[in-house]
PDB file of C-alpha atoms and ligand atoms in Angstrom:
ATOM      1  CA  UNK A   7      81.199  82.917  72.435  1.00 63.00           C
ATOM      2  CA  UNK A   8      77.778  81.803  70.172  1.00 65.00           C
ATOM      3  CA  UNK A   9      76.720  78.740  71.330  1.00 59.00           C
ATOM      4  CA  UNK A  10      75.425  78.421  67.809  1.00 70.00           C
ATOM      5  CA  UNK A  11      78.614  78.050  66.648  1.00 85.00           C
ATOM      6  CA  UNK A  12      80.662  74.545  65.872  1.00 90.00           C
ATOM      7  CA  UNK A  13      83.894  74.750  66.636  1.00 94.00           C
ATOM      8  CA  UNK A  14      85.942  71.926  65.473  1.00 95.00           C
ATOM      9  CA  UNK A  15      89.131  74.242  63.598  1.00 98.00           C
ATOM     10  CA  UNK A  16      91.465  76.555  64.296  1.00 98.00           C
ATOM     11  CA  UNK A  17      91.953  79.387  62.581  1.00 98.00           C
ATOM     12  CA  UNK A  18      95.496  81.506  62.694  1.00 98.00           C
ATOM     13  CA  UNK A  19      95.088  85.216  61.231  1.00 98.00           C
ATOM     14  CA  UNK A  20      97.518  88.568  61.544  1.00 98.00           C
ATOM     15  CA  UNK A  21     100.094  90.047  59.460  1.00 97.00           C
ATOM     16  CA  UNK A  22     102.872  88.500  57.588  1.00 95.00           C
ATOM     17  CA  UNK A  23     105.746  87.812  59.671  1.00 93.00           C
ATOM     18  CA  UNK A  24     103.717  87.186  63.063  1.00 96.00           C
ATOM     19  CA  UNK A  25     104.799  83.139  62.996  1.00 96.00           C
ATOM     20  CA  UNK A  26     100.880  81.982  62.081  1.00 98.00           C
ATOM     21  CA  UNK A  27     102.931  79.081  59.946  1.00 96.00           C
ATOM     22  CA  UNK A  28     105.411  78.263  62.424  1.00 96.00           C
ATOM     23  CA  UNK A  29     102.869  78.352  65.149  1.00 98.00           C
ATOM     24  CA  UNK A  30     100.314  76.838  63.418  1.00 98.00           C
ATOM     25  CA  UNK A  31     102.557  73.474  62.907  1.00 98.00           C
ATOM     26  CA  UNK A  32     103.075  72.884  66.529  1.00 98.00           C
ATOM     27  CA  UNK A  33      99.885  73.694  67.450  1.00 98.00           C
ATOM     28  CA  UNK A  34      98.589  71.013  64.560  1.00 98.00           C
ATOM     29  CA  UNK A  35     101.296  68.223  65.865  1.00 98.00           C
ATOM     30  CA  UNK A  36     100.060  68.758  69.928  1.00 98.00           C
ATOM     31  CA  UNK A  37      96.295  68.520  68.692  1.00 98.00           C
ATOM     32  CA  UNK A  38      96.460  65.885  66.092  1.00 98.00           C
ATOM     33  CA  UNK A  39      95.069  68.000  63.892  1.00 98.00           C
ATOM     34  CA  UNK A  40      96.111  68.382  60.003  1.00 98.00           C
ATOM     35  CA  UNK A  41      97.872  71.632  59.257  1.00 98.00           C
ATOM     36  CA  UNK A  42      96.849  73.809  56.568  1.00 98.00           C
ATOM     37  CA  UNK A  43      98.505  77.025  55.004  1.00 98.00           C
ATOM     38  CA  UNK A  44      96.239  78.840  52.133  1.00 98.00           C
ATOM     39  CA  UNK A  45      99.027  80.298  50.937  1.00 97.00           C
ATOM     40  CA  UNK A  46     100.456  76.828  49.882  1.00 97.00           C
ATOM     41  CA  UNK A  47      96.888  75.760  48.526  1.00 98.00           C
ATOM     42  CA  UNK A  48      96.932  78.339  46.267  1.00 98.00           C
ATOM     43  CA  UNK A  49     100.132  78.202  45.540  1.00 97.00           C
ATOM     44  CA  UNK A  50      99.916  74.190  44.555  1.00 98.00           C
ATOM     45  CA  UNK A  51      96.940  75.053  42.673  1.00 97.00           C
ATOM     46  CA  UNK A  52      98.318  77.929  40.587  1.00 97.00           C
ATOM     47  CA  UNK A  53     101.173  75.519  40.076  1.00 97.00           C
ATOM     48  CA  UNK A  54     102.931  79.630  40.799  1.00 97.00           C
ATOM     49  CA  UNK A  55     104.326  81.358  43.889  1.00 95.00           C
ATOM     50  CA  UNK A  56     102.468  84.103  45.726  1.00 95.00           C
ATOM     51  CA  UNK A  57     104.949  86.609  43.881  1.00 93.00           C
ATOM     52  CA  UNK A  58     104.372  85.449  40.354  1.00 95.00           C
ATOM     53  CA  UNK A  59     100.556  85.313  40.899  1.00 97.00           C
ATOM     54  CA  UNK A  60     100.539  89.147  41.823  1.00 95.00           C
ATOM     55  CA  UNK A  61     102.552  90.090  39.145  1.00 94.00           C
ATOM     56  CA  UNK A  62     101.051  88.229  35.991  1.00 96.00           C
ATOM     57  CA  UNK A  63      97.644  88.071  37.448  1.00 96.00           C
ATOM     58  CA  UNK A  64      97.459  90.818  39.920  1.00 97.00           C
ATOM     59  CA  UNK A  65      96.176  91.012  43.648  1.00 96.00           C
ATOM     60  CA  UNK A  66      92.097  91.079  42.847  1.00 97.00           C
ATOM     61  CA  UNK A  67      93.218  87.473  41.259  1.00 97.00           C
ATOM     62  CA  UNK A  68      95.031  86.386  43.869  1.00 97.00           C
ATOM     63  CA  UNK A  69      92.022  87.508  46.563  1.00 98.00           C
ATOM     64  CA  UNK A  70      89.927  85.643  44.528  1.00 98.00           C
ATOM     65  CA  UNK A  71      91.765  82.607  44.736  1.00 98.00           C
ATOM     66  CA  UNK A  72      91.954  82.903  48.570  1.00 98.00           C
ATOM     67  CA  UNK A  73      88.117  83.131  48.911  1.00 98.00           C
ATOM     68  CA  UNK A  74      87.935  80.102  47.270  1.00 98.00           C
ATOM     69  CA  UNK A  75      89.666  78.336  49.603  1.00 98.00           C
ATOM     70  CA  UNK A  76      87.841  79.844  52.207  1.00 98.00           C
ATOM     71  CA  UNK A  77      84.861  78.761  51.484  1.00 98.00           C
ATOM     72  CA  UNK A  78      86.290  75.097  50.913  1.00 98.00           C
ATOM     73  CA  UNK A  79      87.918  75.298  54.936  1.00 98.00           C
ATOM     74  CA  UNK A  80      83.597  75.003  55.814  1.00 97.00           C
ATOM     75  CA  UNK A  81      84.182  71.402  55.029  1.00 97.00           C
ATOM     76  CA  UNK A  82      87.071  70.813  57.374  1.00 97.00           C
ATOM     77  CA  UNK A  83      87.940  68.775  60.215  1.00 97.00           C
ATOM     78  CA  UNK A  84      90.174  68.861  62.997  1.00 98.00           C
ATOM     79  CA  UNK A  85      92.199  71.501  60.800  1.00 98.00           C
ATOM     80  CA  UNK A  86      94.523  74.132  61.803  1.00 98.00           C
ATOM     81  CA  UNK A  87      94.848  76.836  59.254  1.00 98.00           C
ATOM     82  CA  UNK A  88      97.005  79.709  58.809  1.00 98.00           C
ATOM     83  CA  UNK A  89      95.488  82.462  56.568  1.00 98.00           C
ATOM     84  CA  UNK A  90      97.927  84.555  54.568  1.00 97.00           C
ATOM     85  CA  UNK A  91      97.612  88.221  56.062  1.00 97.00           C
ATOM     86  CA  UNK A  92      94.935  89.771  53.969  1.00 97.00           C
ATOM     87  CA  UNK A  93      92.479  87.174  54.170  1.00 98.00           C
ATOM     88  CA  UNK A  94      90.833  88.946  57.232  1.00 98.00           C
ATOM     89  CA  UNK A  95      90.257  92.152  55.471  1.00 98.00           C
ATOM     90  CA  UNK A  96      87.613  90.611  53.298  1.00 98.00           C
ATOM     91  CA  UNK A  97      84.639  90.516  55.951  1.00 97.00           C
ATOM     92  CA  UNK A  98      83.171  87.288  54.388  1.00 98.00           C
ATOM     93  CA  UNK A  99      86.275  85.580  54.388  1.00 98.00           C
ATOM     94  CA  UNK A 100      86.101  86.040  58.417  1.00 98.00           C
ATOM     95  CA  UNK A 101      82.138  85.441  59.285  1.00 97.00           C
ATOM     96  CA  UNK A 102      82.906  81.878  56.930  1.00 98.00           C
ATOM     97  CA  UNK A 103      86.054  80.969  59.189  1.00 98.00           C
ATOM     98  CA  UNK A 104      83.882  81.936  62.253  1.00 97.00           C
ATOM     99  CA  UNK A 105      81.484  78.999  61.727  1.00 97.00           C
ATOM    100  CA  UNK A 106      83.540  75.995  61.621  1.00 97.00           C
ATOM    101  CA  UNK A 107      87.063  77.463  63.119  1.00 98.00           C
ATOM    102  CA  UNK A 108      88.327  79.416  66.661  1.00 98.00           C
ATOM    103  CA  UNK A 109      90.070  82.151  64.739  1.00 98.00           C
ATOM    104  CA  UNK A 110      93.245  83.782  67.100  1.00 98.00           C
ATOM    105  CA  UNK A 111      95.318  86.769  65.770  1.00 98.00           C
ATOM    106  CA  UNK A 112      98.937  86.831  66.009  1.00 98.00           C
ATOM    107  CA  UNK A 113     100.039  90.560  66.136  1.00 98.00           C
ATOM    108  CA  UNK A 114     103.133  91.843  66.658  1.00 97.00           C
ATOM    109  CA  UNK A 115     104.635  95.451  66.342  1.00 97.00           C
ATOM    110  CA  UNK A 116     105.419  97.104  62.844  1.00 96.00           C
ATOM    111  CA  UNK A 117     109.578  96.623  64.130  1.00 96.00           C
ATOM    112  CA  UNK A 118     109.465  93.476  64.911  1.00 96.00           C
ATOM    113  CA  UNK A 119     107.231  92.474  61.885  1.00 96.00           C
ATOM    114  CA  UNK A 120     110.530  93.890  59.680  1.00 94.00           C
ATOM    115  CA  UNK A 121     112.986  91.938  61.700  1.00 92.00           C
ATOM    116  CA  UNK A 122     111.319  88.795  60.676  1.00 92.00           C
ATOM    117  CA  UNK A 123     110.604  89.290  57.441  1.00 90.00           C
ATOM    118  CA  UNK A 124     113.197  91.479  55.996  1.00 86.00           C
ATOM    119  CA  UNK A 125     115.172  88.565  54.642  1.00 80.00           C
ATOM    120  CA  UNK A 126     112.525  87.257  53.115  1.00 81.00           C
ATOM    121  CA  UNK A 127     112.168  88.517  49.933  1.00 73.00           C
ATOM    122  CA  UNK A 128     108.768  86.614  49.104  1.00 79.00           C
ATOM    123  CA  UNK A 129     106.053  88.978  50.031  1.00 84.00           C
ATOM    124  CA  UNK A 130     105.369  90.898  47.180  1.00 80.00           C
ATOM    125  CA  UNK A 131     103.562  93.528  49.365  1.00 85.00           C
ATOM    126  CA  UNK A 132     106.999  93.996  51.373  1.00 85.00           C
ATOM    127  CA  UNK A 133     108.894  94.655  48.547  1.00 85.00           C
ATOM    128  CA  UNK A 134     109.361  98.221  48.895  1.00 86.00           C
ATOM    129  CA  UNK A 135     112.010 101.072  49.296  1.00 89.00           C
ATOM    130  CA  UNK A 136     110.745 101.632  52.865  1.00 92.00           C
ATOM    131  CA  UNK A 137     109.149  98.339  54.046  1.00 92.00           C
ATOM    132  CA  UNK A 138     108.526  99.730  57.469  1.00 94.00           C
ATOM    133  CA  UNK A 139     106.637 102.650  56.545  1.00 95.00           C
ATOM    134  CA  UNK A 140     104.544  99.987  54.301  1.00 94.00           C
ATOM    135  CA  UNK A 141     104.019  97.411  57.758  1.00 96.00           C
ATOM    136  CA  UNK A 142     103.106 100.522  59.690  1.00 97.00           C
ATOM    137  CA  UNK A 143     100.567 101.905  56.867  1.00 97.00           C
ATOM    138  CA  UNK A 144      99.061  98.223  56.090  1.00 96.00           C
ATOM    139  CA  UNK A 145      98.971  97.839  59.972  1.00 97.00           C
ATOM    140  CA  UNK A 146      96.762 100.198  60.782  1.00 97.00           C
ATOM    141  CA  UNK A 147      94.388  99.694  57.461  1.00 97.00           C
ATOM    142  CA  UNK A 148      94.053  96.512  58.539  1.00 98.00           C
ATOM    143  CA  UNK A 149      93.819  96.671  62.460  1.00 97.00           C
ATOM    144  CA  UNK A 150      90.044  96.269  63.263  1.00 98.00           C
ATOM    145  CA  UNK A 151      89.718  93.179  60.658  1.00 98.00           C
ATOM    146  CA  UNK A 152      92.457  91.612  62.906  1.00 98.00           C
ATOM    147  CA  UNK A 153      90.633  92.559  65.843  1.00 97.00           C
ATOM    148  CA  UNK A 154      87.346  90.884  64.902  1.00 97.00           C
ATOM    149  CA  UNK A 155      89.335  87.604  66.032  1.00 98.00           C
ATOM    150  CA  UNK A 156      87.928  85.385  69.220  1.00 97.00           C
ATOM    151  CA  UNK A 157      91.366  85.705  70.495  1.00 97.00           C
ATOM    152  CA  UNK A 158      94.710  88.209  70.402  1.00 98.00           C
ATOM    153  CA  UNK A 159      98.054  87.187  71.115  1.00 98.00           C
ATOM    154  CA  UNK A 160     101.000  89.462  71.120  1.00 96.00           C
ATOM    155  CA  UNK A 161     104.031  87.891  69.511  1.00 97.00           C
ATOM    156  CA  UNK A 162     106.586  90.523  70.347  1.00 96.00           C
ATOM    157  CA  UNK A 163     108.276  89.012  73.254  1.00 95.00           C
ATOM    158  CA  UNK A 164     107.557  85.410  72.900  1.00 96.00           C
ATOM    159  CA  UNK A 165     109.181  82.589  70.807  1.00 96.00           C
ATOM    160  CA  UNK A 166     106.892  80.858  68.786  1.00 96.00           C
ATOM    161  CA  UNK A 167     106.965  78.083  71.291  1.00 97.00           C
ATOM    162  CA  UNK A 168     105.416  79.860  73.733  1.00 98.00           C
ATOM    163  CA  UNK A 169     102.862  81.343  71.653  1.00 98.00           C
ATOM    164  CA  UNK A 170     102.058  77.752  70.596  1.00 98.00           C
ATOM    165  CA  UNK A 171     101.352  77.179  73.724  1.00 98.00           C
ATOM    166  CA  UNK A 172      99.027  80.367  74.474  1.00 98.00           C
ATOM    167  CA  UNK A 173      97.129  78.738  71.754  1.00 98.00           C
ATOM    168  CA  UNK A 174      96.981  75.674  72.587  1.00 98.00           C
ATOM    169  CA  UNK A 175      94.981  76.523  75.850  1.00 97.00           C
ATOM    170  CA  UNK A 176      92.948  79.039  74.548  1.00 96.00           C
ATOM    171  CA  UNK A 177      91.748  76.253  71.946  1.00 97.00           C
ATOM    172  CA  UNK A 178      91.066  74.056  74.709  1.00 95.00           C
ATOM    173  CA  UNK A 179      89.109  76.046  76.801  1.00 93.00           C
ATOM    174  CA  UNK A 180      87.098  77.161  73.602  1.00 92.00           C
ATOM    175  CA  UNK A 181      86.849  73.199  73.201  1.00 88.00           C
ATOM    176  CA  UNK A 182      85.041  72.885  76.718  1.00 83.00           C
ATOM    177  CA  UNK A 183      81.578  71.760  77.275  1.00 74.00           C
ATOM    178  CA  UNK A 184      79.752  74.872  78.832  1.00 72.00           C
ATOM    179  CA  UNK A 185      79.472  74.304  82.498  1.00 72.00           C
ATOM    180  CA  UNK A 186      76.411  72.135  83.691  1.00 73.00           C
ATOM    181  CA  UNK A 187      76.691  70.307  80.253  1.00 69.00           C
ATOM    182  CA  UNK A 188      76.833  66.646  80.808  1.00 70.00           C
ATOM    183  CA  UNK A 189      78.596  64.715  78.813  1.00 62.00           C
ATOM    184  CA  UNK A 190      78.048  61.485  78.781  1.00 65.00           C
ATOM    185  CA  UNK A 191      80.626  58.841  79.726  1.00 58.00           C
TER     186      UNK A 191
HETATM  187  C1  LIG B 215      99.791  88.879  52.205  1.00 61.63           C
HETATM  188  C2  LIG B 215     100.393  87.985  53.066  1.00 61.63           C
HETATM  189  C3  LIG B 215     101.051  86.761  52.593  1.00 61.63           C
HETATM  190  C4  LIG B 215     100.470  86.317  51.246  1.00 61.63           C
HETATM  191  C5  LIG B 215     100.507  87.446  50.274  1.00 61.63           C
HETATM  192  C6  LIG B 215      99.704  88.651  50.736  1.00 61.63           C
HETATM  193  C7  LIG B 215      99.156  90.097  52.770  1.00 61.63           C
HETATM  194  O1  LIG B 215     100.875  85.716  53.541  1.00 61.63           O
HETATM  195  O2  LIG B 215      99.156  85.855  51.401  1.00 61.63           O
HETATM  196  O3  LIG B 215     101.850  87.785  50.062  1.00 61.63           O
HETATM  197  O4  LIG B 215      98.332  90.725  52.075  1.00 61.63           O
HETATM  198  O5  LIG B 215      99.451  90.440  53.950  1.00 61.63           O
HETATM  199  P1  LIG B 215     101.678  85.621  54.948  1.00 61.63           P
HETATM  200  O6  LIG B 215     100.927  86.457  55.928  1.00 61.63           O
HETATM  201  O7  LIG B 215     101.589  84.170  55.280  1.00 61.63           O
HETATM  202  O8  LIG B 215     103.061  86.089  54.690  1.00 61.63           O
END
């Protein structure tokens, strides 16, 4: 990883329905850290849900909004943060998170992905005729901008426990003095 780089975040990317929320919690309660959701920033701030935003303001609005925030998370501390699922596929959006956090994608397969969110009916992006055929196409639009993460952790087959976990130690490792560093006492 750049040395040049100051790690002191974490940063939880992927699709919707991959658990970054869920995850993100108990990863923030194990660390001590203060959890984060932009999703719930710019919902508190809009004083609107996700759904009304995109349909009285529209998605460029809404992308906007999320930027913003972005560019606030430079400031933070001992944060975990889970992005809502198009955040990656602005490019700025990740280089900014990549200064200041550890940024791990949650993926999970386009079946899956329905399972978990097809009771949910507030993803306005989801709400479709065929909402599989709309995780598969977004899926693959939006692969390599998930893949520009530090980490990748398949979700499939794991509760979000477990996943936690994964986290967890690949945050810790990233957290580790370079060998030969001494740290002092
Ligand atoms: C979106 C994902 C959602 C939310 C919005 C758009 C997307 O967040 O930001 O509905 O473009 O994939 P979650 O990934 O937290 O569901």
């Amino acid at each position: 990883m750049d040395s040049t780089r100051h790690i002191r975040n974490l940063a939880l990317i992927g699709f919707m329905g991959t658990g970054k929320s869920s995850v993100g919690r108990q990863v923030a309660s194990a660390l001590h850290f203060t959890f984060l959701d932009t999703d719930d920033v710019i919902e508190a701030r809009a004083g609107a849900t996700i759904a009304e935003i995109f349909k009285h303001q529209g998605e460029p609005a809404f992308r906007a909004m999320e930027s913003r925030i972005v560019e606030e998370l430079r400031r933070r501390d001992k944060t975990v943060i889970s992005t809502g699922g198009g955040l990656p596929v602005n490019e700025q959006n990740m280089a900014s998170l990549k200064t200041h956090a550890l940024t791990v994608c949650l993926w999970a397969s386009p079946e899956k992905i329905l399972q978990r969110v097809k009771d949910q009916i507030h993803r306005p992006l989801l709400n479709e005729p065929d909402p599989l055929g709309k995780i598969r196409e977004l899926l693959a639009e939006r692969e390599k901008f998930y893949k520009q993460a530090d980490i990748l952790i398949t979700t499939d087959f794991r509760s979000a426990r477990e996943v936690a976990q994964q986290v967890l130690n690949q945050f810790r490792m990233a957290m580790r003095p370079p060998a030969g560093t001494h740290v002092p006492s």
